[in-house]
PDB file of C-alpha atoms in Angstrom:
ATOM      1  CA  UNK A   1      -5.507  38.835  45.166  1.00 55.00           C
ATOM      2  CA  UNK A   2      -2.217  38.734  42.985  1.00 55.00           C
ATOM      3  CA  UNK A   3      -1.604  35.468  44.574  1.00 52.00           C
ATOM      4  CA  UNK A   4      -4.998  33.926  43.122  1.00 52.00           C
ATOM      5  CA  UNK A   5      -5.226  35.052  40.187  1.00 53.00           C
ATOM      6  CA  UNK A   6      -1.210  33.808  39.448  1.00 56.00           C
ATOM      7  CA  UNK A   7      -2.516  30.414  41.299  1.00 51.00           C
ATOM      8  CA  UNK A   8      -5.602  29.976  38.766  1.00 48.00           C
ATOM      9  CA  UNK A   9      -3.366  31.180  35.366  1.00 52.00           C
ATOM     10  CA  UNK A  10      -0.608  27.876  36.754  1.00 53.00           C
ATOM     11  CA  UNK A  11      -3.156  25.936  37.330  1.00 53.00           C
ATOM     12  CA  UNK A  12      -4.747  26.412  33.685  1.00 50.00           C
ATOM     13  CA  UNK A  13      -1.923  26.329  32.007  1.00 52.00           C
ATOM     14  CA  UNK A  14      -0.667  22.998  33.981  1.00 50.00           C
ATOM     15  CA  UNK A  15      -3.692  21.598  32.786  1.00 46.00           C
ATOM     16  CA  UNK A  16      -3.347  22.280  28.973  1.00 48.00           C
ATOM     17  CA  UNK A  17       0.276  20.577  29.404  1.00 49.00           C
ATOM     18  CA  UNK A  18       1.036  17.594  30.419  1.00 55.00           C
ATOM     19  CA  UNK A  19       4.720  17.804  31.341  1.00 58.00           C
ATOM     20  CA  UNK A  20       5.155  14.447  32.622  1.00 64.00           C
ATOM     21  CA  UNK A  21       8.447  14.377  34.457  1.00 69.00           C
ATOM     22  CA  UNK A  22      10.009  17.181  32.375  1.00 74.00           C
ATOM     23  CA  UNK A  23       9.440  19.788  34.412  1.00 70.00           C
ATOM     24  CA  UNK A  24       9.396  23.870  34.160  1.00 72.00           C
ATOM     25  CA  UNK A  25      13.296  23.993  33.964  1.00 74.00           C
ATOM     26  CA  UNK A  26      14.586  20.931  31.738  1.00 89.00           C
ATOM     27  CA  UNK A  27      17.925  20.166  30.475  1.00 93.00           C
ATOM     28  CA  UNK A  28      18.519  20.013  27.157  1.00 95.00           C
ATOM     29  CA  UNK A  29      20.780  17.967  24.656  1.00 96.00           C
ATOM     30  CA  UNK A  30      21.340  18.687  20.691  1.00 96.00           C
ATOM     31  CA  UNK A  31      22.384  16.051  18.467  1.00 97.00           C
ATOM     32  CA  UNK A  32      22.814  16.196  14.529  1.00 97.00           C
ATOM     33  CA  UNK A  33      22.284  13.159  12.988  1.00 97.00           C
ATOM     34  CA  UNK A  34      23.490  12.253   8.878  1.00 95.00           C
ATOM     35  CA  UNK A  35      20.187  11.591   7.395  1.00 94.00           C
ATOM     36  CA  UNK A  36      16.525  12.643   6.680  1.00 93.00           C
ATOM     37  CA  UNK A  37      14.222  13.054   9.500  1.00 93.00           C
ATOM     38  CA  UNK A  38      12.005   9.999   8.980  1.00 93.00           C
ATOM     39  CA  UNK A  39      15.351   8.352   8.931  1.00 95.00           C
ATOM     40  CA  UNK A  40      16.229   9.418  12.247  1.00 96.00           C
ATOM     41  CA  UNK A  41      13.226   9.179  13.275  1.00 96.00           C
ATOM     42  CA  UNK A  42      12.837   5.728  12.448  1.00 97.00           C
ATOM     43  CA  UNK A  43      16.611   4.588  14.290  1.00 97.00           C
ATOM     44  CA  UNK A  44      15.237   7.032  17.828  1.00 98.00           C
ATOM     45  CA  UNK A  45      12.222   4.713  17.849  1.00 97.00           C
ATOM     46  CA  UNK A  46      14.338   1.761  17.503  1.00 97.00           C
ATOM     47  CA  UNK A  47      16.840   3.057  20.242  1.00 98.00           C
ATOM     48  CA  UNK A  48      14.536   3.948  22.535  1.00 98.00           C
ATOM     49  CA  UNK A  49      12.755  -0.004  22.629  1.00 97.00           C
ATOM     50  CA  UNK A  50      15.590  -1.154  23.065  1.00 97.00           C
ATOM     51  CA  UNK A  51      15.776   0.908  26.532  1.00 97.00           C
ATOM     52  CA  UNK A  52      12.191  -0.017  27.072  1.00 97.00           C
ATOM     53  CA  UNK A  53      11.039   3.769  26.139  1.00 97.00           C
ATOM     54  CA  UNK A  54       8.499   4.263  23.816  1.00 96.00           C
ATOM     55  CA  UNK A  55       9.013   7.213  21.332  1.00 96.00           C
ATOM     56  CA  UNK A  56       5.014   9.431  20.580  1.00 95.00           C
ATOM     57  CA  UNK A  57       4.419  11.145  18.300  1.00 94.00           C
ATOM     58  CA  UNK A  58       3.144  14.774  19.154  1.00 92.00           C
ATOM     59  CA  UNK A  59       1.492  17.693  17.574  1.00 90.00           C
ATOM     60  CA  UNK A  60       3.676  19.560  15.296  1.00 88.00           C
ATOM     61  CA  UNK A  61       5.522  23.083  16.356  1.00 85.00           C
ATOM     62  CA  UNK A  62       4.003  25.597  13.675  1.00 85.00           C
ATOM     63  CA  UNK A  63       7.610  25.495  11.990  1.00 83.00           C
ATOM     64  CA  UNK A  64       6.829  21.968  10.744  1.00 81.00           C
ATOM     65  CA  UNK A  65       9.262  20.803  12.874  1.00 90.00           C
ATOM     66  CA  UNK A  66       8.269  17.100  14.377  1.00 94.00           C
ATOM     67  CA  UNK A  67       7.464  16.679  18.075  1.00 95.00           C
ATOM     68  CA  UNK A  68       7.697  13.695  19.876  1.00 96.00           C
ATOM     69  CA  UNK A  69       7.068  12.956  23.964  1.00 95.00           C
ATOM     70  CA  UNK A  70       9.640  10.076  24.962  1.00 96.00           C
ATOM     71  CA  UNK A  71       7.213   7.887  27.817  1.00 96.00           C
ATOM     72  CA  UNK A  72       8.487   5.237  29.952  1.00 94.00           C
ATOM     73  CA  UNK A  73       5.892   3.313  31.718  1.00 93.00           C
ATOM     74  CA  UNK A  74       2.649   5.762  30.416  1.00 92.00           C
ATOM     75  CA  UNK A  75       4.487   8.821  32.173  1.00 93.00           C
ATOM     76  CA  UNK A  76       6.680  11.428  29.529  1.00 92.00           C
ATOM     77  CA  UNK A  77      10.345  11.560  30.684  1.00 95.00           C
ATOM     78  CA  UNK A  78      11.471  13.630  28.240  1.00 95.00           C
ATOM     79  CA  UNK A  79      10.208  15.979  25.179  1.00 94.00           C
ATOM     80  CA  UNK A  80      11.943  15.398  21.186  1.00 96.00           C
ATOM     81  CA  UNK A  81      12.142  18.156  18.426  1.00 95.00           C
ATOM     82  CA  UNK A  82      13.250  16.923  15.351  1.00 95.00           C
ATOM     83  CA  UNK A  83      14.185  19.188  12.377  1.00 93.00           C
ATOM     84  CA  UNK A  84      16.054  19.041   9.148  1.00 90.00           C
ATOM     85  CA  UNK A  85      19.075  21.360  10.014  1.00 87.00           C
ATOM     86  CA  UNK A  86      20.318  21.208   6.658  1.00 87.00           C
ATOM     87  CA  UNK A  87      20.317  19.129   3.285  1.00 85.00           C
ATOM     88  CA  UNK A  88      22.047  15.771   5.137  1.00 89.00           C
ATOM     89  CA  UNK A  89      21.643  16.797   8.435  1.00 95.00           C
ATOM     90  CA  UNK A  90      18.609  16.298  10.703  1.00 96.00           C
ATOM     91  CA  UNK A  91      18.227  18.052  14.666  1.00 96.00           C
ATOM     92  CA  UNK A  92      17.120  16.709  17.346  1.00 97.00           C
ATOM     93  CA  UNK A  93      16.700  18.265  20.602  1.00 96.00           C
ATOM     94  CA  UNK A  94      15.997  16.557  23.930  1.00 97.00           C
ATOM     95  CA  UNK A  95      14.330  18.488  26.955  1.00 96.00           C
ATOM     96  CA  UNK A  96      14.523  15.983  30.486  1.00 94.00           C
ATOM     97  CA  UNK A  97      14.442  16.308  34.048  1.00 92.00           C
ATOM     98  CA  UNK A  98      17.782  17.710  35.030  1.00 91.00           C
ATOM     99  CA  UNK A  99      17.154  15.901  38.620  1.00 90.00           C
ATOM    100  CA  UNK A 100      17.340  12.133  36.363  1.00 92.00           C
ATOM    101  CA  UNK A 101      20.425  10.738  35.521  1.00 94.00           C
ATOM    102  CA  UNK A 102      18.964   7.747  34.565  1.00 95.00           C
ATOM    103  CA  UNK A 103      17.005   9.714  31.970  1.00 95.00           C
ATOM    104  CA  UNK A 104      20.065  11.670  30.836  1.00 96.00           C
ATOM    105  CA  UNK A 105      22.234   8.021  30.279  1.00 97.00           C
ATOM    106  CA  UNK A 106      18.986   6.850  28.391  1.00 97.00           C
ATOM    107  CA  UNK A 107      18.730   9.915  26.207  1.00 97.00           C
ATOM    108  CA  UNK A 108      22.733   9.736  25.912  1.00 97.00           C
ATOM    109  CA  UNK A 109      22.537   6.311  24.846  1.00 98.00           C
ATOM    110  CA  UNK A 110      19.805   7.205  22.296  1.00 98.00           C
ATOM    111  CA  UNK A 111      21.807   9.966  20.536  1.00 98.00           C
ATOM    112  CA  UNK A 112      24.918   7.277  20.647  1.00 98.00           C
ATOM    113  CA  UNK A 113      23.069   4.270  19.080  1.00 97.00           C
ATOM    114  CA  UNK A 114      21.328   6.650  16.238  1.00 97.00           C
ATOM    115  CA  UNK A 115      25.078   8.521  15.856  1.00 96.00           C
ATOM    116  CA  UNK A 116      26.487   5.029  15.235  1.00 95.00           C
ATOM    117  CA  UNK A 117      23.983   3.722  12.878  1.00 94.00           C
ATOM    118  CA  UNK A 118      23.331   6.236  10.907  1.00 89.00           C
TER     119      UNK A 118
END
């Protein structure tokens, strides 16, 4: 009975989400960028064309913080928050499928090209 009723809460709550190629366990990379959000924004968008991955925008987290899924060939491959950490500084965390390095060298070359420009 256990076993059913933990079956039917997954499978609702798998439903609600659609975690792409994320996963239950992702890994996870901080950068800080040197500028406003919509700045950074702007340069991940950018970055992330130019490694044919497209860069949606999500729902907001209740903290105001932006929320962005980034999709490669209409499947998410990785989740972005993006925050202001301070007055020049903006966040941006990167949840991906530990099991894809080629994910991981994308998002690393992301965080590089937006480090460099910025």
């Amino acid at each position: 009975m256990k076993k059913i009723i933990i079956a039917l809460s997954l499978t609702l709550l798998g439903g609600c989400v659609g975690m792409g190629r994320v996963g239950l366990h992702p890994e996870t990379k901080i950068a800080y960028f040197d500028g406003h959000p919509y700045q950074v924004e702007s340069c991940l968008t950018v970055a992330a064309q130019d490694r044919r991955l497209y860069l949606e925008q999500d729902d907001p987290l209740p903290a105001g913080e932006k929320r962005f899924n980034l999709v490669q060939d209409n499947e998410t491959v990785a989740w972005v928050e993006m925050s202001k950490f301070s007055h020049h500084q903006t966040s941006a965390t990167f949840y991906y499928d530990p099991k894809a390095p080629e994910i991981s060298a994308s998002v690393s070359a992301i965080i590089a090209a937006c480090k460099t420009s910025l």
